[in-house]
Tab-separated table of N, CA and C in Angstrom:
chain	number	residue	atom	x	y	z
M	22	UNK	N	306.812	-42.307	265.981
M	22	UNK	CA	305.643	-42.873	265.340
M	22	UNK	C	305.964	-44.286	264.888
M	23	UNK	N	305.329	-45.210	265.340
M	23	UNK	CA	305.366	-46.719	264.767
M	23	UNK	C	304.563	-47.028	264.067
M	24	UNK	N	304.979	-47.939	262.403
M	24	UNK	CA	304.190	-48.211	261.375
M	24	UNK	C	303.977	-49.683	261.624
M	25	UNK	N	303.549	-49.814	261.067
M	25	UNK	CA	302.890	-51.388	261.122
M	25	UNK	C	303.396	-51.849	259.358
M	26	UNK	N	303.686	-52.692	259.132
M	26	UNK	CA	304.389	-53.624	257.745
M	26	UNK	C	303.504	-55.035	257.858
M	27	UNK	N	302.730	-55.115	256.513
M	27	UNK	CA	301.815	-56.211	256.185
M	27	UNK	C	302.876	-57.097	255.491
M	28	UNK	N	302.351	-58.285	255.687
M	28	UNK	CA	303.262	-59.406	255.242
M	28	UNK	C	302.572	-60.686	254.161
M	29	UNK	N	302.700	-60.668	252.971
M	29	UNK	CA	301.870	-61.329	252.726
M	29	UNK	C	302.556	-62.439	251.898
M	30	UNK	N	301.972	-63.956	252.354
M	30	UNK	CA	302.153	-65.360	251.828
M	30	UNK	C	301.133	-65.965	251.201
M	31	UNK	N	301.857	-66.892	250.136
M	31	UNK	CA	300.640	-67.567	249.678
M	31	UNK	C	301.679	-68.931	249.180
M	32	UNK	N	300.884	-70.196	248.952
M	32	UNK	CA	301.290	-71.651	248.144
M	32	UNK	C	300.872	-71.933	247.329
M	33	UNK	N	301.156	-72.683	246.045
M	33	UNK	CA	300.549	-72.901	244.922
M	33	UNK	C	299.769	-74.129	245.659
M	34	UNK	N	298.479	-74.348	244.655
M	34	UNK	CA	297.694	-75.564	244.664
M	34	UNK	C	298.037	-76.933	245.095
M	35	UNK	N	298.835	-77.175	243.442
M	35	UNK	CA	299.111	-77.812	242.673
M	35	UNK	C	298.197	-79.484	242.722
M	36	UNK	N	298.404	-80.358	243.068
M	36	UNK	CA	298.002	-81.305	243.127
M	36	UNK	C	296.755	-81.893	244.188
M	37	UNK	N	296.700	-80.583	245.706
M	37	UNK	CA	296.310	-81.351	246.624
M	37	UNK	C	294.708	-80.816	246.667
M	38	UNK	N	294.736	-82.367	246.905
M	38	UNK	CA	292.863	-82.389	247.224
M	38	UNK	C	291.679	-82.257	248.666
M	39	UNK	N	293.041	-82.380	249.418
M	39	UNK	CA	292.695	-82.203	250.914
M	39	UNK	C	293.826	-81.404	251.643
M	40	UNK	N	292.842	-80.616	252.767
M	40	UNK	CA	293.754	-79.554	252.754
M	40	UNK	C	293.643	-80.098	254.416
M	41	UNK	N	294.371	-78.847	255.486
M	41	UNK	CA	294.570	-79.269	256.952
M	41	UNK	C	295.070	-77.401	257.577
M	42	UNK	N	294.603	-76.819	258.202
M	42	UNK	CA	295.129	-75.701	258.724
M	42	UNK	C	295.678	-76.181	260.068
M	43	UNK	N	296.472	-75.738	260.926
M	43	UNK	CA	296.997	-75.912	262.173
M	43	UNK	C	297.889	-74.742	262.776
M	44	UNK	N	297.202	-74.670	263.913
M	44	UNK	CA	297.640	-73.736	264.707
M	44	UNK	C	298.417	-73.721	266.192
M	45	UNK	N	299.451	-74.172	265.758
M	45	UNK	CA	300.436	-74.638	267.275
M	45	UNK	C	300.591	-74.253	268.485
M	46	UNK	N	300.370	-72.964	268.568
M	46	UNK	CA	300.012	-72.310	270.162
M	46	UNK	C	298.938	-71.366	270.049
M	47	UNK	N	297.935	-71.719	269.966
M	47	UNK	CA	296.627	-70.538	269.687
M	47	UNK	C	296.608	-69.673	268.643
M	48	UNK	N	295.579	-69.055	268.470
M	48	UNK	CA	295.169	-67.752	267.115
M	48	UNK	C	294.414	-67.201	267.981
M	49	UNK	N	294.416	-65.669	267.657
M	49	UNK	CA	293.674	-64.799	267.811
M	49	UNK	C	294.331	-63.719	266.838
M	50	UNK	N	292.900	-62.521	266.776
M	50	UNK	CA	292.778	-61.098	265.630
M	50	UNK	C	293.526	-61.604	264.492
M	51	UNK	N	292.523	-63.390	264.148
M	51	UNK	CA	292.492	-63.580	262.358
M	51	UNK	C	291.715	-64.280	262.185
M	52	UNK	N	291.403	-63.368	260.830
M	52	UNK	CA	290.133	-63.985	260.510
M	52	UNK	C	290.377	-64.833	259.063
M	53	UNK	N	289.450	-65.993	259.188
M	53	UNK	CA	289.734	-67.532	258.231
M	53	UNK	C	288.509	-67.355	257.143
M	54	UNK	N	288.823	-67.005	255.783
M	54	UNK	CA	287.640	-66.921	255.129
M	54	UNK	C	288.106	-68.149	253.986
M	55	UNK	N	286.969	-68.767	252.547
M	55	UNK	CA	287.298	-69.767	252.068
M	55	UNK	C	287.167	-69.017	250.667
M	56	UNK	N	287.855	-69.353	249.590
M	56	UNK	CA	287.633	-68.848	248.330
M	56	UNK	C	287.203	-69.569	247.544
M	57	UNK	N	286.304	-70.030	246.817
M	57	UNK	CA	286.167	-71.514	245.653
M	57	UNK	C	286.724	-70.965	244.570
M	58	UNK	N	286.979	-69.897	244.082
M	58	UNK	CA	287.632	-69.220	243.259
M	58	UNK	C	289.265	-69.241	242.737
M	59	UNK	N	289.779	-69.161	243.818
M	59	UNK	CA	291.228	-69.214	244.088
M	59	UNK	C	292.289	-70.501	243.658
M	60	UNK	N	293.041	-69.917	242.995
M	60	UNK	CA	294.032	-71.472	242.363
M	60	UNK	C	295.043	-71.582	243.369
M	61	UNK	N	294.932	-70.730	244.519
M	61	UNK	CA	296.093	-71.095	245.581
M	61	UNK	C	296.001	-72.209	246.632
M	62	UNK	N	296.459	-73.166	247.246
M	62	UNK	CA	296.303	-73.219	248.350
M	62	UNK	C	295.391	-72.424	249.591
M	63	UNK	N	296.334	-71.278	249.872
M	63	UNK	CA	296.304	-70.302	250.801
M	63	UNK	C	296.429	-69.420	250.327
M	64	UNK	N	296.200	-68.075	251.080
M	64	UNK	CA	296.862	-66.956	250.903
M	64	UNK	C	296.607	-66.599	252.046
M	65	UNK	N	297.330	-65.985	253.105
M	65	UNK	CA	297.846	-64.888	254.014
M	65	UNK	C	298.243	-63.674	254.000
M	66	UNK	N	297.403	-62.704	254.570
M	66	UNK	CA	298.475	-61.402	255.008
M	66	UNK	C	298.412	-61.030	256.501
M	67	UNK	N	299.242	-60.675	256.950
M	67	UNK	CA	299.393	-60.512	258.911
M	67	UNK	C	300.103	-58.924	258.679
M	68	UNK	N	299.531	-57.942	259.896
M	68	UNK	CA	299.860	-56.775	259.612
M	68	UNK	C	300.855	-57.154	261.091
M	69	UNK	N	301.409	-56.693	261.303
M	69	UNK	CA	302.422	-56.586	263.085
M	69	UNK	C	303.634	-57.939	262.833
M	70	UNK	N	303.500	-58.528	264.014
M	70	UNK	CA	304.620	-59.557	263.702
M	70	UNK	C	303.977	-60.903	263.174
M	71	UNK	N	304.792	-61.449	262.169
M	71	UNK	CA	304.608	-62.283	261.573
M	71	UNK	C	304.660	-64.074	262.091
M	72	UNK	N	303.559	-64.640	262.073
M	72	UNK	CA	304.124	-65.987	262.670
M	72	UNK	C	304.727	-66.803	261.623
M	73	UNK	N	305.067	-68.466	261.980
M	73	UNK	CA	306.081	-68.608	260.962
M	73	UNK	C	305.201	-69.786	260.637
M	74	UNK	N	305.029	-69.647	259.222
M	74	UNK	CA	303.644	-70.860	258.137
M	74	UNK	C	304.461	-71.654	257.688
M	75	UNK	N	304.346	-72.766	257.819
M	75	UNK	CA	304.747	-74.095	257.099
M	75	UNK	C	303.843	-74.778	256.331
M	76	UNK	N	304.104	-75.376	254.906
M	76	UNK	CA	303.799	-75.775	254.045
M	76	UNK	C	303.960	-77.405	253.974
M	77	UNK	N	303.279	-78.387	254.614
M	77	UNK	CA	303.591	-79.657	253.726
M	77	UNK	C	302.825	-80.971	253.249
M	78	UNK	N	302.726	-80.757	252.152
M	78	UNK	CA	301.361	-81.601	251.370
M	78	UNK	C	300.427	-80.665	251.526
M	79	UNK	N	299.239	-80.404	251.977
M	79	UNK	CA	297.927	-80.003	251.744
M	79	UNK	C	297.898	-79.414	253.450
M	80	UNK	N	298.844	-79.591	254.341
M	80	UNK	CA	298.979	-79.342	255.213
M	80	UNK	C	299.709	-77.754	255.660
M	81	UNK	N	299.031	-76.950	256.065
M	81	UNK	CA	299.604	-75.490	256.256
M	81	UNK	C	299.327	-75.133	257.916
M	82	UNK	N	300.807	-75.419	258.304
M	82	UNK	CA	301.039	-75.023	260.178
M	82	UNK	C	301.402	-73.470	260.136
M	83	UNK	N	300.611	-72.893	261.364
M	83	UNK	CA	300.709	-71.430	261.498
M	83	UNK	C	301.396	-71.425	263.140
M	84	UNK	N	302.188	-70.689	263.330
M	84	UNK	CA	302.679	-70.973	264.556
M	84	UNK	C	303.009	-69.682	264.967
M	85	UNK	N	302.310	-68.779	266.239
M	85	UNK	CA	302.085	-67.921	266.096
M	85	UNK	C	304.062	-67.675	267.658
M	86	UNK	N	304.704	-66.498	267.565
M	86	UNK	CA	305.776	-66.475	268.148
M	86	UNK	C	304.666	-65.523	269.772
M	87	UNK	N	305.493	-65.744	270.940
M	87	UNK	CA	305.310	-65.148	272.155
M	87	UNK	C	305.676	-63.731	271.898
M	88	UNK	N	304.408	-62.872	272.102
M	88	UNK	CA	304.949	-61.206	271.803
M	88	UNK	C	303.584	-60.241	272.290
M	89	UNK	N	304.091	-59.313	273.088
M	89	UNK	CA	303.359	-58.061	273.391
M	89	UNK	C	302.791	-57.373	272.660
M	90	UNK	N	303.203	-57.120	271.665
M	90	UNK	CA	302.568	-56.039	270.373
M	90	UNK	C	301.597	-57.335	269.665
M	91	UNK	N	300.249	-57.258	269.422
M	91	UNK	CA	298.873	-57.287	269.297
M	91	UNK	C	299.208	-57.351	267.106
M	92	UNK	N	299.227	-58.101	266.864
M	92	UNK	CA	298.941	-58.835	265.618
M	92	UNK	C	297.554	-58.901	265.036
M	93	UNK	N	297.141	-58.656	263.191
M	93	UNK	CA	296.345	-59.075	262.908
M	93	UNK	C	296.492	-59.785	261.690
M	94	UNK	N	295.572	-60.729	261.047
M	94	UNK	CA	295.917	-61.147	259.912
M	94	UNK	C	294.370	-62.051	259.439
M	95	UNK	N	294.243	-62.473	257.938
M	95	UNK	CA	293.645	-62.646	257.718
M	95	UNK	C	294.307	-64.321	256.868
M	96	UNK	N	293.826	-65.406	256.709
M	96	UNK	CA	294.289	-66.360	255.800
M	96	UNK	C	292.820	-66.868	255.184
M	97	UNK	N	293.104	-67.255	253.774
M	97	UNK	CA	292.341	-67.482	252.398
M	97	UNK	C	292.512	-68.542	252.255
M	98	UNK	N	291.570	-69.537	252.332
M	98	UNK	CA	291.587	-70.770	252.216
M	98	UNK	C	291.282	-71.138	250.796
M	99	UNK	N	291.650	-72.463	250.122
M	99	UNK	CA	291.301	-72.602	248.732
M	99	UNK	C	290.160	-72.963	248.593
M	100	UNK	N	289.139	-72.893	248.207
M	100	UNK	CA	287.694	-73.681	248.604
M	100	UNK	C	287.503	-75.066	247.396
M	101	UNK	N	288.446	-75.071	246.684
M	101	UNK	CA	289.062	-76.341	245.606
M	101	UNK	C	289.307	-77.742	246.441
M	102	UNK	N	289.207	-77.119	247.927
M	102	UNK	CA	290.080	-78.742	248.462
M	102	UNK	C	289.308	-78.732	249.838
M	103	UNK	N	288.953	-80.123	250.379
M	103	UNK	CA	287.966	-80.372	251.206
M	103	UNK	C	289.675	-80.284	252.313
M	104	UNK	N	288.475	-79.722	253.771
M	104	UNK	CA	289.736	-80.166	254.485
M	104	UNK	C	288.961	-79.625	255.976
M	105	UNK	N	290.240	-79.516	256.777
M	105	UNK	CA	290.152	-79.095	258.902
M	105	UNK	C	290.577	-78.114	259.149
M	106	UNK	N	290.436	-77.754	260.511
M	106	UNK	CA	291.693	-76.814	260.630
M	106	UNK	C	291.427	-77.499	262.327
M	107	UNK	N	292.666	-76.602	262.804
M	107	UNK	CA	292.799	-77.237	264.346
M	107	UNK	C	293.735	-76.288	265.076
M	108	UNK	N	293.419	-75.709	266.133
M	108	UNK	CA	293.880	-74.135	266.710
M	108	UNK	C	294.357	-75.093	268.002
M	109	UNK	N	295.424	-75.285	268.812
M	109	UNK	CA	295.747	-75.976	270.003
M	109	UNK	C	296.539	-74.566	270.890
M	110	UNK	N	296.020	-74.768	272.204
M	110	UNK	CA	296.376	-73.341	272.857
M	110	UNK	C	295.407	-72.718	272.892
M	111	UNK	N	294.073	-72.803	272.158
M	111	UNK	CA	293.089	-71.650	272.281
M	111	UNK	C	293.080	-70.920	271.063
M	112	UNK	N	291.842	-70.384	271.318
M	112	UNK	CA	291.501	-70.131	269.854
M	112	UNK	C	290.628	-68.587	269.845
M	113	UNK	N	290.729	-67.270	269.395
M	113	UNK	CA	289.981	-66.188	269.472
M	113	UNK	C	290.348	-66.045	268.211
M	114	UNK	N	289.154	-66.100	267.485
M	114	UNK	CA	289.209	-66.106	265.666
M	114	UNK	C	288.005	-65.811	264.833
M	115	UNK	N	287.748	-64.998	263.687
M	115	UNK	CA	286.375	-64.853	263.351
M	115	UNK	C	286.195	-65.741	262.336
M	116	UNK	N	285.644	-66.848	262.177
M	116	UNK	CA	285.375	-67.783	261.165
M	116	UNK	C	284.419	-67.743	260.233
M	117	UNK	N	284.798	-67.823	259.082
M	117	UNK	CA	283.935	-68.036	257.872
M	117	UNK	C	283.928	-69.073	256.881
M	118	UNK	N	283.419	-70.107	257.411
M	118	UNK	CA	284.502	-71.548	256.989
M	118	UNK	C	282.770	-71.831	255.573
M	119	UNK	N	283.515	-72.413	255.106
M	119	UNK	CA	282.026	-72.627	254.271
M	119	UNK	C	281.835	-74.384	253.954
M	120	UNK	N	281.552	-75.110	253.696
M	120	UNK	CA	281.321	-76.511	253.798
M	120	UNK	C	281.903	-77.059	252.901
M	121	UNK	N	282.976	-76.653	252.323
M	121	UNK	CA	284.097	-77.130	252.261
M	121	UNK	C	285.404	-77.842	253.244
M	122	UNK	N	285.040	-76.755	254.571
M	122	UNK	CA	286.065	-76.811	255.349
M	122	UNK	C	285.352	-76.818	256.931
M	123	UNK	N	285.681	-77.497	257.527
M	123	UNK	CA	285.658	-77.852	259.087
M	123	UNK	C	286.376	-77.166	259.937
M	124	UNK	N	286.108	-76.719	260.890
M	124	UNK	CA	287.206	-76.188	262.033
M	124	UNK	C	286.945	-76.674	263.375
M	125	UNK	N	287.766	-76.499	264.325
M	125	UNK	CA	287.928	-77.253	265.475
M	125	UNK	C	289.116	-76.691	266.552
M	126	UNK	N	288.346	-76.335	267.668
M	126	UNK	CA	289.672	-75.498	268.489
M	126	UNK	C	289.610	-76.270	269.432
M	127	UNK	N	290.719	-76.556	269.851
M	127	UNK	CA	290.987	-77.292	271.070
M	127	UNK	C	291.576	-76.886	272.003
């Protein structure tokens, strides 16, 4: 029997006023919702294998690894900070961006 292990990340705020999502080799089975609520940055949880999130300035890279086993995850945007996002590789994602935030797959 194989379990599945949720993984969950998050960044503090702190200072930034503009934010940037990026996605280095495609997304797919995650879904992008915005919080105006939230004092985080981000927050993430990914159930399967984990890709690897980088943090710098207002800038949060998601970089998803080459793998057979089928990943899901969800990331929480801060709705405190105007900003993009940008999926390169393709993009299969359910978006809920609210006008705070822009998205863009290329």
């Amino acid at each position: 029997m194989r379990t599945s292990t949720a993984h969950e990340l998050t960044a503090p705020l702190g200072s930034v006023h503009a934010g940037r999502l990026v996605f280095t080799r495609g997304v797919s089975n995650l879904t992008i919702v915005v919080d105006a609520s939230m004092d985080e940055l981000y927050r993430a949880r990914f159930d399967g294998r984990m890709p690897e999130v980088g943090v710098h300035g207002g800038t949060v890279t998601v970089r998803y690894r080459p793998s057979l086993l089928p990943s899901r995850g969800e990331i929480t945007l801060s709705g405190l900070v105007r900003g993009t996002s940008r999926a390169g590789g393709g993009c299969r994602t359910s978006w809920r961006i609210s006008r705070t935030w822009t998205s863009e797959a290329r």
